[in-house]
mmCIF file of C-alpha atoms and ligand atoms in Angstrom:
data_model
loop_
_atom_site.group_PDB
_atom_site.id
_atom_site.type_symbol
_atom_site.label_atom_id
_atom_site.label_comp_id
_atom_site.label_asym_id
_atom_site.label_seq_id
_atom_site.Cartn_x
_atom_site.Cartn_y
_atom_site.Cartn_z
ATOM 1 C CA UNK L 1 -2.726 -53.242 -24.105
ATOM 2 C CA UNK L 2 -0.831 -55.809 -26.500
ATOM 3 C CA UNK L 3 2.572 -55.723 -27.747
ATOM 4 C CA UNK L 4 3.063 -53.765 -30.711
ATOM 5 C CA UNK L 5 4.487 -55.738 -33.615
ATOM 6 C CA UNK L 6 4.048 -53.269 -36.200
ATOM 7 C CA UNK L 7 6.918 -51.825 -38.421
ATOM 8 C CA UNK L 8 9.176 -53.142 -41.044
ATOM 9 C CA UNK L 9 11.715 -55.660 -39.723
ATOM 10 C CA UNK L 10 14.841 -57.087 -41.585
ATOM 11 C CA UNK L 11 16.144 -60.495 -41.035
ATOM 12 C CA UNK L 12 19.357 -60.882 -39.413
ATOM 13 C CA UNK L 13 19.317 -64.604 -38.791
ATOM 14 C CA UNK L 14 17.740 -67.862 -39.614
ATOM 15 C CA UNK L 15 18.284 -70.471 -37.493
ATOM 16 C CA UNK L 16 17.320 -74.087 -38.315
ATOM 17 C CA UNK L 17 15.016 -72.629 -41.386
ATOM 18 C CA UNK L 18 15.973 -75.833 -43.590
ATOM 19 C CA UNK L 19 15.071 -78.441 -40.751
ATOM 20 C CA UNK L 20 11.381 -77.096 -40.939
ATOM 21 C CA UNK L 21 11.403 -76.489 -44.687
ATOM 22 C CA UNK L 22 12.526 -80.203 -44.970
ATOM 23 C CA UNK L 23 9.599 -80.921 -42.243
ATOM 24 C CA UNK L 24 6.677 -79.349 -44.575
ATOM 25 C CA UNK L 25 8.152 -81.742 -47.612
ATOM 26 C CA UNK L 26 9.721 -78.344 -49.689
ATOM 27 C CA UNK L 27 11.794 -79.959 -52.375
ATOM 28 C CA UNK L 28 15.998 -79.600 -52.315
ATOM 29 C CA UNK L 29 15.789 -77.238 -54.828
ATOM 30 C CA UNK L 30 13.466 -74.686 -53.184
ATOM 31 C CA UNK L 31 15.252 -75.018 -49.858
ATOM 32 C CA UNK L 32 18.418 -74.346 -51.616
ATOM 33 C CA UNK L 33 17.322 -70.956 -52.415
ATOM 34 C CA UNK L 34 15.142 -70.486 -49.202
ATOM 35 C CA UNK L 35 17.829 -71.081 -47.067
ATOM 36 C CA UNK L 36 19.781 -67.756 -48.110
ATOM 37 C CA UNK L 37 16.988 -65.596 -48.528
ATOM 38 C CA UNK L 38 17.073 -62.349 -46.144
ATOM 39 C CA UNK L 39 13.329 -61.838 -45.375
ATOM 40 C CA UNK L 40 11.400 -58.838 -44.734
ATOM 41 C CA UNK L 41 8.501 -58.795 -42.658
ATOM 42 C CA UNK L 42 6.090 -55.963 -42.672
ATOM 43 C CA UNK L 43 3.336 -55.849 -39.945
ATOM 44 C CA UNK L 44 0.510 -53.354 -40.151
ATOM 45 C CA UNK L 45 -1.619 -53.850 -36.376
ATOM 46 C CA UNK L 46 -4.673 -52.132 -35.750
ATOM 47 C CA UNK L 47 -5.653 -53.438 -32.366
ATOM 48 C CA UNK L 48 -6.229 -57.000 -32.722
ATOM 49 C CA UNK L 49 -6.623 -56.813 -36.880
ATOM 50 C CA UNK L 50 -3.228 -57.595 -38.295
ATOM 51 C CA UNK L 51 -1.854 -57.250 -42.169
ATOM 52 C CA UNK L 52 1.355 -58.763 -42.511
ATOM 53 C CA UNK L 53 3.741 -59.492 -45.504
ATOM 54 C CA UNK L 54 6.833 -61.669 -45.364
ATOM 55 C CA UNK L 55 8.949 -60.389 -48.611
ATOM 56 C CA UNK L 56 12.018 -61.526 -50.375
ATOM 57 C CA UNK L 57 13.888 -61.463 -53.353
ATOM 58 C CA UNK L 58 12.372 -65.319 -54.357
ATOM 59 C CA UNK L 59 8.898 -64.973 -53.173
ATOM 60 C CA UNK L 60 6.522 -63.040 -50.947
ATOM 61 C CA UNK L 61 3.604 -64.479 -48.558
ATOM 62 C CA UNK L 62 0.769 -62.447 -47.159
ATOM 63 C CA UNK L 63 -1.390 -63.011 -44.250
ATOM 64 C CA UNK L 64 -3.572 -61.180 -42.748
ATOM 65 C CA UNK L 65 -5.671 -62.159 -39.493
ATOM 66 C CA UNK L 66 -7.761 -61.077 -36.516
ATOM 67 C CA UNK L 67 -6.427 -62.561 -32.934
ATOM 68 C CA UNK L 68 -9.002 -65.092 -31.776
ATOM 69 C CA UNK L 69 -11.097 -65.854 -35.152
ATOM 70 C CA UNK L 70 -9.967 -68.804 -36.608
ATOM 71 C CA UNK L 71 -9.559 -68.693 -40.256
ATOM 72 C CA UNK L 72 -8.746 -70.695 -43.256
ATOM 73 C CA UNK L 73 -5.181 -70.224 -44.565
ATOM 74 C CA UNK L 74 -3.533 -71.072 -47.782
ATOM 75 C CA UNK L 75 0.090 -71.394 -47.428
ATOM 76 C CA UNK L 76 0.716 -70.150 -51.277
ATOM 77 C CA UNK L 77 3.953 -70.248 -52.407
ATOM 78 C CA UNK L 78 5.126 -71.937 -49.365
ATOM 79 C CA UNK L 79 4.276 -75.376 -48.799
ATOM 80 C CA UNK L 80 0.798 -74.599 -50.667
ATOM 81 C CA UNK L 81 -1.256 -76.381 -47.989
ATOM 82 C CA UNK L 82 -4.608 -75.707 -46.470
ATOM 83 C CA UNK L 83 -4.716 -75.173 -42.493
ATOM 84 C CA UNK L 84 -7.027 -73.772 -39.921
ATOM 85 C CA UNK L 85 -4.866 -70.885 -38.285
ATOM 86 C CA UNK L 86 -5.700 -69.310 -35.002
ATOM 87 C CA UNK L 87 -3.559 -66.507 -33.752
ATOM 88 C CA UNK L 88 -3.982 -65.764 -29.529
ATOM 89 C CA UNK L 89 -2.027 -63.775 -27.448
ATOM 90 C CA UNK L 90 0.162 -65.391 -24.545
ATOM 91 C CA UNK L 91 0.969 -61.941 -22.782
ATOM 92 C CA UNK L 92 3.113 -60.097 -25.221
ATOM 93 C CA UNK L 93 3.853 -63.169 -27.490
ATOM 94 C CA UNK L 94 1.650 -64.011 -30.378
ATOM 95 C CA UNK L 95 1.066 -67.520 -30.480
ATOM 96 C CA UNK L 96 -0.296 -69.145 -33.863
ATOM 97 C CA UNK L 97 -1.529 -72.707 -34.226
ATOM 98 C CA UNK L 98 -2.083 -74.273 -37.761
ATOM 99 C CA UNK L 99 -4.241 -77.383 -37.690
ATOM 100 C CA UNK L 100 -3.891 -79.520 -40.709
ATOM 101 C CA UNK L 101 -1.825 -82.266 -42.401
ATOM 102 C CA UNK L 102 1.283 -81.652 -40.343
ATOM 103 C CA UNK L 103 1.377 -81.781 -36.572
ATOM 104 C CA UNK L 104 2.791 -79.470 -33.978
ATOM 105 C CA UNK L 105 2.662 -76.426 -36.888
ATOM 106 C CA UNK L 106 2.287 -72.541 -35.911
ATOM 107 C CA UNK L 107 4.763 -70.091 -34.891
ATOM 108 C CA UNK L 108 5.233 -67.670 -32.230
ATOM 109 C CA UNK L 109 6.311 -64.405 -32.422
ATOM 110 C CA UNK L 110 7.227 -61.504 -29.848
ATOM 111 C CA UNK L 111 9.371 -58.342 -29.663
ATOM 112 C CA UNK L 112 12.401 -57.664 -27.665
ATOM 113 C CA UNK L 113 13.771 -54.188 -28.049
ATOM 114 C CA UNK L 114 14.492 -53.487 -31.632
ATOM 115 C CA UNK L 115 13.888 -56.797 -32.435
ATOM 116 C CA UNK L 116 11.380 -59.313 -33.602
ATOM 117 C CA UNK L 117 11.632 -62.761 -32.771
ATOM 118 C CA UNK L 118 9.688 -65.715 -34.949
ATOM 119 C CA UNK L 119 9.987 -69.371 -33.997
ATOM 120 C CA UNK L 120 8.116 -71.495 -36.787
ATOM 121 C CA UNK L 121 7.216 -75.041 -35.827
ATOM 122 C CA UNK L 122 6.727 -78.069 -37.858
ATOM 123 C CA UNK L 123 6.382 -81.578 -36.303
ATOM 124 C CA UNK L 124 9.387 -81.800 -34.062
ATOM 125 C CA UNK L 125 11.615 -78.841 -35.963
ATOM 126 C CA UNK L 126 12.062 -75.320 -34.793
ATOM 127 C CA UNK L 127 13.204 -72.539 -36.793
ATOM 128 C CA UNK L 128 14.210 -69.469 -34.657
ATOM 129 C CA UNK L 129 14.219 -66.184 -36.923
ATOM 130 C CA UNK L 130 15.445 -62.796 -35.742
ATOM 131 C CA UNK L 131 14.579 -59.652 -37.464
ATOM 132 C CA UNK L 132 15.808 -56.078 -36.578
ATOM 133 C CA UNK L 133 13.379 -52.926 -36.832
ATOM 134 C CA UNK L 134 13.984 -50.665 -39.879
ATOM 135 C CA UNK L 135 14.280 -47.125 -38.737
HETATM 136 C C1 ECB M 1 8.203 -65.552 -48.022
HETATM 137 C C2 ECB M 1 9.765 -66.055 -47.700
HETATM 138 C C3 ECB M 1 10.190 -67.335 -47.763
HETATM 139 C C4 ECB M 1 9.886 -67.933 -48.918
HETATM 140 C C5 ECB M 1 10.490 -69.517 -48.950
HETATM 141 C C6 ECB M 1 10.139 -70.193 -49.740
HETATM 142 C C7 ECB M 1 9.527 -71.449 -49.733
HETATM 143 C C8 ECB M 1 9.771 -72.107 -48.095
HETATM 144 C C9 ECB M 1 8.398 -72.990 -47.963
HETATM 145 C C10 ECB M 1 8.045 -73.059 -46.668
HETATM 146 C C11 ECB M 1 8.672 -72.528 -45.416
HETATM 147 C C12 ECB M 1 7.991 -72.194 -44.448
HETATM 148 C C13 ECB M 1 7.651 -70.860 -44.026
HETATM 149 C C14 ECB M 1 8.572 -69.878 -44.818
HETATM 150 C C15 ECB M 1 8.667 -68.921 -43.596
HETATM 151 C C16 ECB M 1 8.358 -67.713 -43.492
HETATM 152 C C17 ECB M 1 7.150 -67.275 -44.303
HETATM 153 C C18 ECB M 1 6.134 -66.645 -43.685
HETATM 154 C C19 ECB M 1 5.971 -67.355 -42.117
HETATM 155 C C20 ECB M 1 4.766 -66.710 -41.442
HETATM 156 O O1 ECB M 1 3.751 -66.981 -41.693
HETATM 157 O O2 ECB M 1 4.988 -65.541 -40.685
HETATM 158 C C21 ECB M 1 4.032 -64.793 -39.836
HETATM 159 C C22 ECB M 1 4.445 -64.614 -38.452
HETATM 160 O O3 ECB M 1 5.435 -63.492 -39.100
HETATM 161 C C23 ECB M 1 3.279 -64.011 -40.880
HETATM 162 O O4 ECB M 1 2.284 -63.376 -40.199
#
């Protein structure tokens, strides 16, 4: 039984997000806005099928995937690249690899109690986001 990531999760911290945005070549003005956003993550999990929305006052990002099935992801409104994305389980941790122009790109996501943790990687930078489950 995989971990349950479903629910609505509200950002409580976003460590080193600016570093990861820089590694993705996001311009200064966008980074200035992006670093202050309180993101909300909405996850619908049906077995190995995931529908995810990352919401903010500035931009929203939606991506849907099935565990173990590689797909082409267009990071529209983020860094606007096309990557080959594969999400798998490593125990209760969700591991995402995004193959493309940027090396060492992807994210890891796991649940600890009422918190959702998300590490976002790009090149040699790592951002750590923590969300709290909305009751
Ligand atoms: C959508 C809110 C953030 C908008 C910030 C705007 C520009 C920044 C550009 C690039 C920054 C790199 C990543 C953005 C961080 C979060 C967005 C979603 C990351 C993601 O794919 O999360 C997964 C795992 O939770 C969704 O399934």
